[in-house]
C-alpha positions as a Python dict, from the first residue, in 0.01 Angstrom:
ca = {
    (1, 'X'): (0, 0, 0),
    (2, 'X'): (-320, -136, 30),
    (3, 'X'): (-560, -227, -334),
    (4, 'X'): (-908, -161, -292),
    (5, 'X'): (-1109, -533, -332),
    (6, 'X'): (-1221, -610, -686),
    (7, 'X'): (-1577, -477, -775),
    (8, 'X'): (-1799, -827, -817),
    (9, 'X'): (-1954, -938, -1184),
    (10, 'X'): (-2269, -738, -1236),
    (11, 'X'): (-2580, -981, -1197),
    (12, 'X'): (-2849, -1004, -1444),
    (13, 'X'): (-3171, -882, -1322),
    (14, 'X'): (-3410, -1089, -1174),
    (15, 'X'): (-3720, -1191, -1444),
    (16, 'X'): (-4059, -1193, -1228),
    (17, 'X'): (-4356, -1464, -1388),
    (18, 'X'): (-4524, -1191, -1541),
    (19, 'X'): (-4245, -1088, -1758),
    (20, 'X'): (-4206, -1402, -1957),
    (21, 'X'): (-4212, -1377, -2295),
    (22, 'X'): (-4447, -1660, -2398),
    (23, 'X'): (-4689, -1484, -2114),
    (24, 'X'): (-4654, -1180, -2307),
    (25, 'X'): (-4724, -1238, -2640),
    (26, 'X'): (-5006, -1461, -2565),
    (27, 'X'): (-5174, -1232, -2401),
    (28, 'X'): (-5113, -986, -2698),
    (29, 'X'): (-5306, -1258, -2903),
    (30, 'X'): (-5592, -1292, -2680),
    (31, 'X'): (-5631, -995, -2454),
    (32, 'X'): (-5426, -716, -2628),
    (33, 'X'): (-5462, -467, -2371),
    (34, 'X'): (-5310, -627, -2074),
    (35, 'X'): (-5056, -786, -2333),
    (36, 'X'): (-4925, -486, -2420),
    (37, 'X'): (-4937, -324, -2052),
    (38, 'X'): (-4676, -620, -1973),
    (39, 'X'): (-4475, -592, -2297),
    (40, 'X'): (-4365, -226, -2147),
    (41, 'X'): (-4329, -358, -1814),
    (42, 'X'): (-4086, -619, -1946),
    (43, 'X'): (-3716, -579, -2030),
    (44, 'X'): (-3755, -581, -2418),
    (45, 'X'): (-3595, -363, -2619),
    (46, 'X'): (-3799, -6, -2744),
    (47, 'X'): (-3802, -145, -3087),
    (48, 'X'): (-3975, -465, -2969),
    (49, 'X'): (-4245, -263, -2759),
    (50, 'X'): (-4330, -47, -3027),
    (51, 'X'): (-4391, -322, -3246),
    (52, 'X'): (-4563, -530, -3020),
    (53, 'X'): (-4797, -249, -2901),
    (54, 'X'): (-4877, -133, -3278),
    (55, 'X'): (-4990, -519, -3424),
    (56, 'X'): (-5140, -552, -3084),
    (57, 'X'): (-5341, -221, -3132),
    (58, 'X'): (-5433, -350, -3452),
    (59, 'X'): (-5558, -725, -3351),
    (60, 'X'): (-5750, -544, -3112),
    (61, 'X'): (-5903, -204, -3298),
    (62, 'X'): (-6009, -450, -3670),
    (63, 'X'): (-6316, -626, -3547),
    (64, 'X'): (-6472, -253, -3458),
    (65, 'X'): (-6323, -55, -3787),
    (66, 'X'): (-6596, -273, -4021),
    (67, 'X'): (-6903, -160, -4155),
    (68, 'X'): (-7175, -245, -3902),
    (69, 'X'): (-7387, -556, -4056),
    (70, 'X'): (-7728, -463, -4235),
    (71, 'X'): (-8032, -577, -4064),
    (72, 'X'): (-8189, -872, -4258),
    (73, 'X'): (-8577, -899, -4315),
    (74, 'X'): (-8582, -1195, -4042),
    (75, 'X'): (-8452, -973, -3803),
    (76, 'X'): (-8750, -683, -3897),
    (77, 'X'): (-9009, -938, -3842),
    (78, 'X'): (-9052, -1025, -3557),
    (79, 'X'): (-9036, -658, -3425),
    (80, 'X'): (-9309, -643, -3681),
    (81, 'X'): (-9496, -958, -3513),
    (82, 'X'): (-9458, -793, -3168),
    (83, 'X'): (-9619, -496, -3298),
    (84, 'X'): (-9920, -626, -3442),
    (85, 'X'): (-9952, -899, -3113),
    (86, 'X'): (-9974, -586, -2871),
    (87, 'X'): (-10264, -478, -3058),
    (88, 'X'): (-10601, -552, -2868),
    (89, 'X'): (-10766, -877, -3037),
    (90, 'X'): (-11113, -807, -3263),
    (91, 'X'): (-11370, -1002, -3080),
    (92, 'X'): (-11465, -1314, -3255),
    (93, 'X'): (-11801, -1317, -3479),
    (94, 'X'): (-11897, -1683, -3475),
    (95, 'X'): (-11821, -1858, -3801),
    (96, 'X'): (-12094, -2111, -3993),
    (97, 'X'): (-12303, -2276, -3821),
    (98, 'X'): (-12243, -2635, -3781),
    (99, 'X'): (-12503, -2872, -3878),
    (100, 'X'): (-12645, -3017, -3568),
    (101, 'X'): (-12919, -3250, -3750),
    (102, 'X'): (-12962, -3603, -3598),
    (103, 'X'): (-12830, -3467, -3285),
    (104, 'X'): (-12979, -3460, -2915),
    (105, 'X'): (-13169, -3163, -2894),
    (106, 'X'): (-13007, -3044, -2507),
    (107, 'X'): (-12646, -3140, -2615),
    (108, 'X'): (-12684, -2932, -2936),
    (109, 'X'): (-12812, -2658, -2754),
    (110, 'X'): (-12551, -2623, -2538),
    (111, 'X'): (-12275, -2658, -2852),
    (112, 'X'): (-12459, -2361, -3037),
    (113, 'X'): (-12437, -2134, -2712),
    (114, 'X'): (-12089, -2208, -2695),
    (115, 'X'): (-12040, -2122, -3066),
    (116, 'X'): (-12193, -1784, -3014),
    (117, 'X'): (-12543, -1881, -3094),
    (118, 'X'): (-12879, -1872, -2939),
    (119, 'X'): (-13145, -2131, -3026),
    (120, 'X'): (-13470, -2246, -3003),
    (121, 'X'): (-13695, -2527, -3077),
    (122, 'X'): (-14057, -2649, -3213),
    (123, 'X'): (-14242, -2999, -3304),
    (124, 'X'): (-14115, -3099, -3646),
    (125, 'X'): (-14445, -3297, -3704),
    (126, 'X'): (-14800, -3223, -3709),
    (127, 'X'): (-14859, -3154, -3384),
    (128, 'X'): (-14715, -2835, -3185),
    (129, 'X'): (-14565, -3045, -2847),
    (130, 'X'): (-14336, -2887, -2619),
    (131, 'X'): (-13986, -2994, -2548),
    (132, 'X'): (-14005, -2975, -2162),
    (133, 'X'): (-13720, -3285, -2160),
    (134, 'X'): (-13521, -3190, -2428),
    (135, 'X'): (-13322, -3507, -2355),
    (136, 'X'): (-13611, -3675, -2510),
    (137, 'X'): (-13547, -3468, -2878),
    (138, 'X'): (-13354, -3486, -3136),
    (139, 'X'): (-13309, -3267, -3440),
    (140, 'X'): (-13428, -3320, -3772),
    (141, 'X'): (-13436, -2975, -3950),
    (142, 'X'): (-13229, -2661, -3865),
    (143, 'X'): (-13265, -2291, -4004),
    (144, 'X'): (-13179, -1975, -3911),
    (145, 'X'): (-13414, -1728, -3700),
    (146, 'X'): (-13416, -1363, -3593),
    (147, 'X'): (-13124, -1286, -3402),
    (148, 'X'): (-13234, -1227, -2997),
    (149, 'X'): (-13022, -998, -2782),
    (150, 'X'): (-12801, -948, -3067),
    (151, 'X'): (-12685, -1276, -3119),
    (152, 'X'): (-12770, -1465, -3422),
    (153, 'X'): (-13059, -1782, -3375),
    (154, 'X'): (-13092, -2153, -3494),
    (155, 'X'): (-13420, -2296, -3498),
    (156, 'X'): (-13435, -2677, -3466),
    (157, 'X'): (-13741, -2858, -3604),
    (158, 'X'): (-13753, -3163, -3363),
    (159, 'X'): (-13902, -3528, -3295),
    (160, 'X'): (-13894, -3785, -3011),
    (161, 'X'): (-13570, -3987, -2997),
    (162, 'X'): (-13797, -4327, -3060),
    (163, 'X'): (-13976, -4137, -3397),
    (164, 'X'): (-13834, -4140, -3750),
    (165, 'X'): (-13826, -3753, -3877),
    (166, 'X'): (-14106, -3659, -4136),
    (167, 'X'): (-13996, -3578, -4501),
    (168, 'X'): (-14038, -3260, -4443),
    (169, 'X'): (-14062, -2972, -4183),
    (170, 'X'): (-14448, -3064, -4018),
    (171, 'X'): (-14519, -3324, -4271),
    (172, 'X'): (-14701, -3615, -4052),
    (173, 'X'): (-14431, -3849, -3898),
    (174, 'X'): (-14414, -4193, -4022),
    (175, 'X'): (-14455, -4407, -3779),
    (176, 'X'): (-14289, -4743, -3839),
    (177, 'X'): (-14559, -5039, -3871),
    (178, 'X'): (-14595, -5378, -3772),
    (179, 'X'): (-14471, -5635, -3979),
    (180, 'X'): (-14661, -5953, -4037),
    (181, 'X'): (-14440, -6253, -3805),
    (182, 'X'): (-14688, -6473, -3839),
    (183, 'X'): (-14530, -6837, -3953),
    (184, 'X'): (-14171, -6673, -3857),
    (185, 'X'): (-14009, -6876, -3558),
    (186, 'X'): (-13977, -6673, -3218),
    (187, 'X'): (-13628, -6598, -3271),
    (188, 'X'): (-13668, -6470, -3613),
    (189, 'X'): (-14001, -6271, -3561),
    (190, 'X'): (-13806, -6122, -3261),
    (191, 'X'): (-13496, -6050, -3503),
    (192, 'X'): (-13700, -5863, -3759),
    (193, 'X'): (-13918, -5632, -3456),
    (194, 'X'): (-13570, -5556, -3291),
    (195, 'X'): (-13545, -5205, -3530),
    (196, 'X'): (-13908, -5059, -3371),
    (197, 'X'): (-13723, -5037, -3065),
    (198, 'X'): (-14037, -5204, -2865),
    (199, 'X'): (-14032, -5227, -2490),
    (200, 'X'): (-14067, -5595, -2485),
    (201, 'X'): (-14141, -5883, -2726),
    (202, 'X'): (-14299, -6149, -2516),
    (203, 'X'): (-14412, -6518, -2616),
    (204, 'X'): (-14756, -6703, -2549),
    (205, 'X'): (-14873, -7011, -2576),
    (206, 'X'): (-15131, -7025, -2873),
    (207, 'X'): (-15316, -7287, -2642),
    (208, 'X'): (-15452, -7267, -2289),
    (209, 'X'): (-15356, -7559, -2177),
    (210, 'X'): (-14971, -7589, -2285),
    (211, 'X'): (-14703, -7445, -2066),
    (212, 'X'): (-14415, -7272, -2239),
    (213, 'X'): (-14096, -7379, -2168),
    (214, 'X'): (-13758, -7152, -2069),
    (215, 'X'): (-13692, -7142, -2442),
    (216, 'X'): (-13920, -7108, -2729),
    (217, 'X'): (-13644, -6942, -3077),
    (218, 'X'): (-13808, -7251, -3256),
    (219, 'X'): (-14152, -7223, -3191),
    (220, 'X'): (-14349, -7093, -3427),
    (221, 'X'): (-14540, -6780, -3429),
    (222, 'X'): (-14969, -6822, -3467),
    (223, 'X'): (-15068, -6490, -3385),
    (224, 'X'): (-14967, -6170, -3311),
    (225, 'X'): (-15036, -5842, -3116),
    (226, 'X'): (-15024, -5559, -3232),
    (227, 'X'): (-15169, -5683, -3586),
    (228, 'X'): (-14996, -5680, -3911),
    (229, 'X'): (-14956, -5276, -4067),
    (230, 'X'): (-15053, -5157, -3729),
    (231, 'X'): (-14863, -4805, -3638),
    (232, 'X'): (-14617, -4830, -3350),
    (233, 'X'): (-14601, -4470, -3228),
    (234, 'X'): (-14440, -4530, -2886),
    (235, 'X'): (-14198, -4806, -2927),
    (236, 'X'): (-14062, -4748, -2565),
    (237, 'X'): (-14351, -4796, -2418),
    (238, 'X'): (-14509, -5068, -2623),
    (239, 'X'): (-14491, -5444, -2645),
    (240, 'X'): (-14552, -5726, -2869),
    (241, 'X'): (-14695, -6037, -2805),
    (242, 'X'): (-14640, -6340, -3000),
    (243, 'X'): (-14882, -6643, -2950),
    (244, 'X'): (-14669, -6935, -3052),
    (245, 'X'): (-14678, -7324, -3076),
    (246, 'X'): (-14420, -7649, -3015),
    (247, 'X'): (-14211, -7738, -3353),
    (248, 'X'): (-14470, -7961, -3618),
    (249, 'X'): (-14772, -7847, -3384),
    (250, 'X'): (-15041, -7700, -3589),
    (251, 'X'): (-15217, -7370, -3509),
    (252, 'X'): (-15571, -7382, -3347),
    (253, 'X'): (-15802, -7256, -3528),
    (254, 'X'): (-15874, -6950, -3295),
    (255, 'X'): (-15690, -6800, -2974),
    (256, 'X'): (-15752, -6988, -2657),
    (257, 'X'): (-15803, -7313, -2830),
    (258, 'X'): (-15722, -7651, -2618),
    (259, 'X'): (-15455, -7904, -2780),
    (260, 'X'): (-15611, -8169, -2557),
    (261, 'X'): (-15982, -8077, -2511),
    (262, 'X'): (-16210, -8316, -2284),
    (263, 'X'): (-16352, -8581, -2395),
    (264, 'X'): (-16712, -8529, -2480),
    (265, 'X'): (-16912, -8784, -2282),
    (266, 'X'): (-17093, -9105, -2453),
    (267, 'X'): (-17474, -9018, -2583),
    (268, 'X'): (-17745, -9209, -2405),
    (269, 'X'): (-17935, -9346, -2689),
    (270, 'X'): (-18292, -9168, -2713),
    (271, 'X'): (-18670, -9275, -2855),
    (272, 'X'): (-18821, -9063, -3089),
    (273, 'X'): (-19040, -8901, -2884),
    (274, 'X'): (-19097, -8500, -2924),
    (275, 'X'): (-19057, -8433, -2585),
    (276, 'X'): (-18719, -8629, -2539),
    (277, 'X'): (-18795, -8810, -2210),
    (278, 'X'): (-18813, -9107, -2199),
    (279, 'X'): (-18886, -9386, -1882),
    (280, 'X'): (-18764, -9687, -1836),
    (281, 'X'): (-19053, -9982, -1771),
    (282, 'X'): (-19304, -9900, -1474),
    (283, 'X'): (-19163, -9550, -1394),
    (284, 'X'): (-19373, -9244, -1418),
    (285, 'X'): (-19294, -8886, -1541),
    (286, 'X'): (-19267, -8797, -1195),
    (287, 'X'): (-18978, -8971, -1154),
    (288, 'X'): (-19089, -9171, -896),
    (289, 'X'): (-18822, -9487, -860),
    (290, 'X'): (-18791, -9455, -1230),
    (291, 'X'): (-18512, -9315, -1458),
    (292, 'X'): (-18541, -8998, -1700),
    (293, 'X'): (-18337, -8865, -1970),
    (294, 'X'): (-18317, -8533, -2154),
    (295, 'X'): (-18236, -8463, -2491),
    (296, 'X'): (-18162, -8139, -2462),
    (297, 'X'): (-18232, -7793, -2279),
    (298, 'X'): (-18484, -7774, -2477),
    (299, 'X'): (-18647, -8109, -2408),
    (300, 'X'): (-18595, -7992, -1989),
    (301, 'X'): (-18777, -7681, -2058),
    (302, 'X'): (-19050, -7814, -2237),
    (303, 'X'): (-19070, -8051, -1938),
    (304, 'X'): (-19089, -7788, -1693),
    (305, 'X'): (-18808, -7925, -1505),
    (306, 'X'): (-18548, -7666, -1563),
    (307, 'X'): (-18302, -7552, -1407),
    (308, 'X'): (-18218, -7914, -1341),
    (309, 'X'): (-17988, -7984, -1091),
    (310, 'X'): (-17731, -8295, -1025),
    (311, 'X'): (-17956, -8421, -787),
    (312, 'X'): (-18302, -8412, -1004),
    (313, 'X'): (-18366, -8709, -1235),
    (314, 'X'): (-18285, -8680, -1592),
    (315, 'X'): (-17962, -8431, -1499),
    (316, 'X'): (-17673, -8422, -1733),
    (317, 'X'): (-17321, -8357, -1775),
    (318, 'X'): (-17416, -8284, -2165),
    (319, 'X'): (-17653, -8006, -1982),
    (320, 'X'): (-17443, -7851, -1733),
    (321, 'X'): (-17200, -7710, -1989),
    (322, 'X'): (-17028, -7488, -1700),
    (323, 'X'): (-17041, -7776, -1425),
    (324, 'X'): (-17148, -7564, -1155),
    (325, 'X'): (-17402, -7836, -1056),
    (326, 'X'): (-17691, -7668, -1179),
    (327, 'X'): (-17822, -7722, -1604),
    (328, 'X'): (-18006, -7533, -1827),
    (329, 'X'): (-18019, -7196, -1593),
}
C-alpha cells in the first residue's frame, strides 16, 4: 500500500519593501494619504488598518478644520497703497521760490525754469542797461512779476559782476573808491587795492632817471594814479599806477623829477654893464678876434644877436637850455 508524500510546512508570505512597517507609519506621519494606501496594502490586521487610517485621517483633515486667520491691518495696506499708486499723479505746482540773490544772473535763470518759473531781468541801478551777456550779471534784488504763459515770473534787479549792489532797488551804485597808498610800501599799497578787483597794479619809478629793479614790495609809494577818493567803476578794465622810490630815498618834489640832475655849469663872472656884454682888451662888439659874453637871453636880444648859435661869439650852454645847438630861439 502506497502513503501519499507528506504535504510540506506552509511558508510565510513574502514581505515586498513597501510593506514595511516603519515605511508605513512614517509615511502616515508625513504624507497620510499614501501612508494609509500602503497600511491596506500591507498584511496588518483589520483592527490595525482601521486605526491607522482614522488618526491618519485626522493628522491630515486638522490643519484645514480651523477657523481661517483674520486679515490684519498690515495686510489691508498695502492693497490700500496699490490703490491710491494706480491713481494718475496731480501735476506738480512749483513750491517757493528759492532766493537766487548774489547769484549769476544766466545760471539762476536756468534754475528758475527748471523750478517751474519764468523770469526776467532789469538794471538794478540808475541806469536802464541791458543784459545782452547775462554771464556778466548777477542778482541783487528778486520779486515776483505777472505770470507769462501761465507760469508764474521772478524779476531780478541786477548789476555787473565787478559792481557792489545799491542799497536799494535803482538807488545809484556805490562804486568803491580809491584809497590813499601814498607812504604805504608797494607790497602793502598792492595788498589793500587787491578787493577793487583792478586789472593791474603796476609800479613806476618816481624819477626819470632810476631804473626799477625785478622787485620793488619795499619801495615806497610817492604818488598814485587814479588819485585818492577817486570812483573805480570798471575795476576789470582799470589799472593803478604807483610811482615809487628805493628804501630811505626821499620823494621829489614833483613827478618826473631827476635824483641825479646835471650839473649846472660854472658862471663866467660879468661887469656891470646894462647890456651884459662885455670884451675882453682890444676886441670890438663885432666880435672881431675878440671874446663876448651874454648874460642872459635877454642881454642877446638886446644885442641883436639872437638866435645865437654854437658857432657865434658870446654862445652859451646857460642859453641853449634844450642843446639843440641853437640859443635863445
Amino acid at each position: 500500500m502506497t502513503y501519499p508524500a507528506p504535504h510540506p510546512y506552509p511558508q510565510a508570505p513574502v514581505r515586498r519593501w513597501w510593506q514595511h512597517p516603519a515605511l508605513i507609519i512614517s509615511l502616515l506621519v508625513v504624507i497620510p494619504p499614501a501612508g494609509i494606501a500602503l497600511a491596506w496594502l500591507s498584511p496588518w490586521s483589520q483592527v490595525k488598518k482601521v486605526v491607522a487610517t482614522v488618526v491618519a485621517g485626522l493628522w491630515f483633515l486638522t490643519p484645514f478644520l480651523g477657523d481661517p486667520p483674520k486679515k490684519t491691518e498690515t495686510d489691508a495696506k498695502p492693497k490700500a497703497a496699490a490703490v491710491q499708486s494706480a491713481a494718475p499723479a496731480p501735476t506738480p505746482s512749483p513750491a517757493a521760490p528759492a532766493s537766487y540773490i548774489g547769484q549769476n544772473l544766466k545760471q539762476a535763470k536756468a534754475a528758475a525754469h527748471a523750478a517751474g518759473y519764468n523770469s526776467v531781468s532789469h538794471d538794478a541801478g540808475p541806469d536802464d542797461a541791458g543784459q545782452l551777456d547775462e554771464d556778466n550779471w548777477k542778482i541783487c534784488f528778486q520779486s515776483a512779476a505777472p505770470e507769462s504763459a501761465g507760469k508764474s515770473t521772478l524779476d531780478f534787479g541786477v548789476v555787473r559782476n565787478e559792481w557792489p549792489c545799491p542799497a536799494k532797488d535803482g538807488e545809484p551804485i556805490p562804486y568803491p573808491k580809491m584809497p590813499k597808498v601814498v607812504g604805504l610800501t608797494f607790497a602793502k599799497a598792492s595788498e589793500t587795492l587787491k578787493p577793487i578787483g583792478l586789472k593791474a597794479i603796476e609800479p613806476q619809478s618816481a624819477y626819470t632817471d632810476v631804473t626799477l629793479p625785478a622787485a620793488v614790495d619795499d619801495w615806497s609809494v610817492c604818488f598814485q594814479d587814479p588819485a585818492e577818493g577817486r570812483e573805480i567803476q570798471n575795476p576789470k578794465t582799470s589799472s593803478a599806477r604807483l610811482k615809487v622810490v628805493a628804501p630811505a630815498t626821499a620823494c621829489p618834489a614833483a613827478e618826473g623829477g631827476r635824483l641825479h640832475p646835471d650839473p649846472t655849469p660854472p658862471r663866467p663872472p660879468s661887469n656891470d654893464d646894462d647890456s651884459g656884454t662885455s670884451a675882453s682888451a682890444g676886441s670890438s662888439t663885432g666880435g672881431g678876434g675878440g671874446s663876448v659874453y651874454y648874460k642872459n637871453c635877454t642881454a642877446v636880444r638886446a644885442a641883436g644877436a639872437a638866435p645865437i648859435r654854437r658857432s657865434d661869439p658870446g654862445y652859451g650852454r646857460h642859453l641853449d637850455r634844450d642843446g639843440d645847438g641853437v640859443a635863445c630861439e
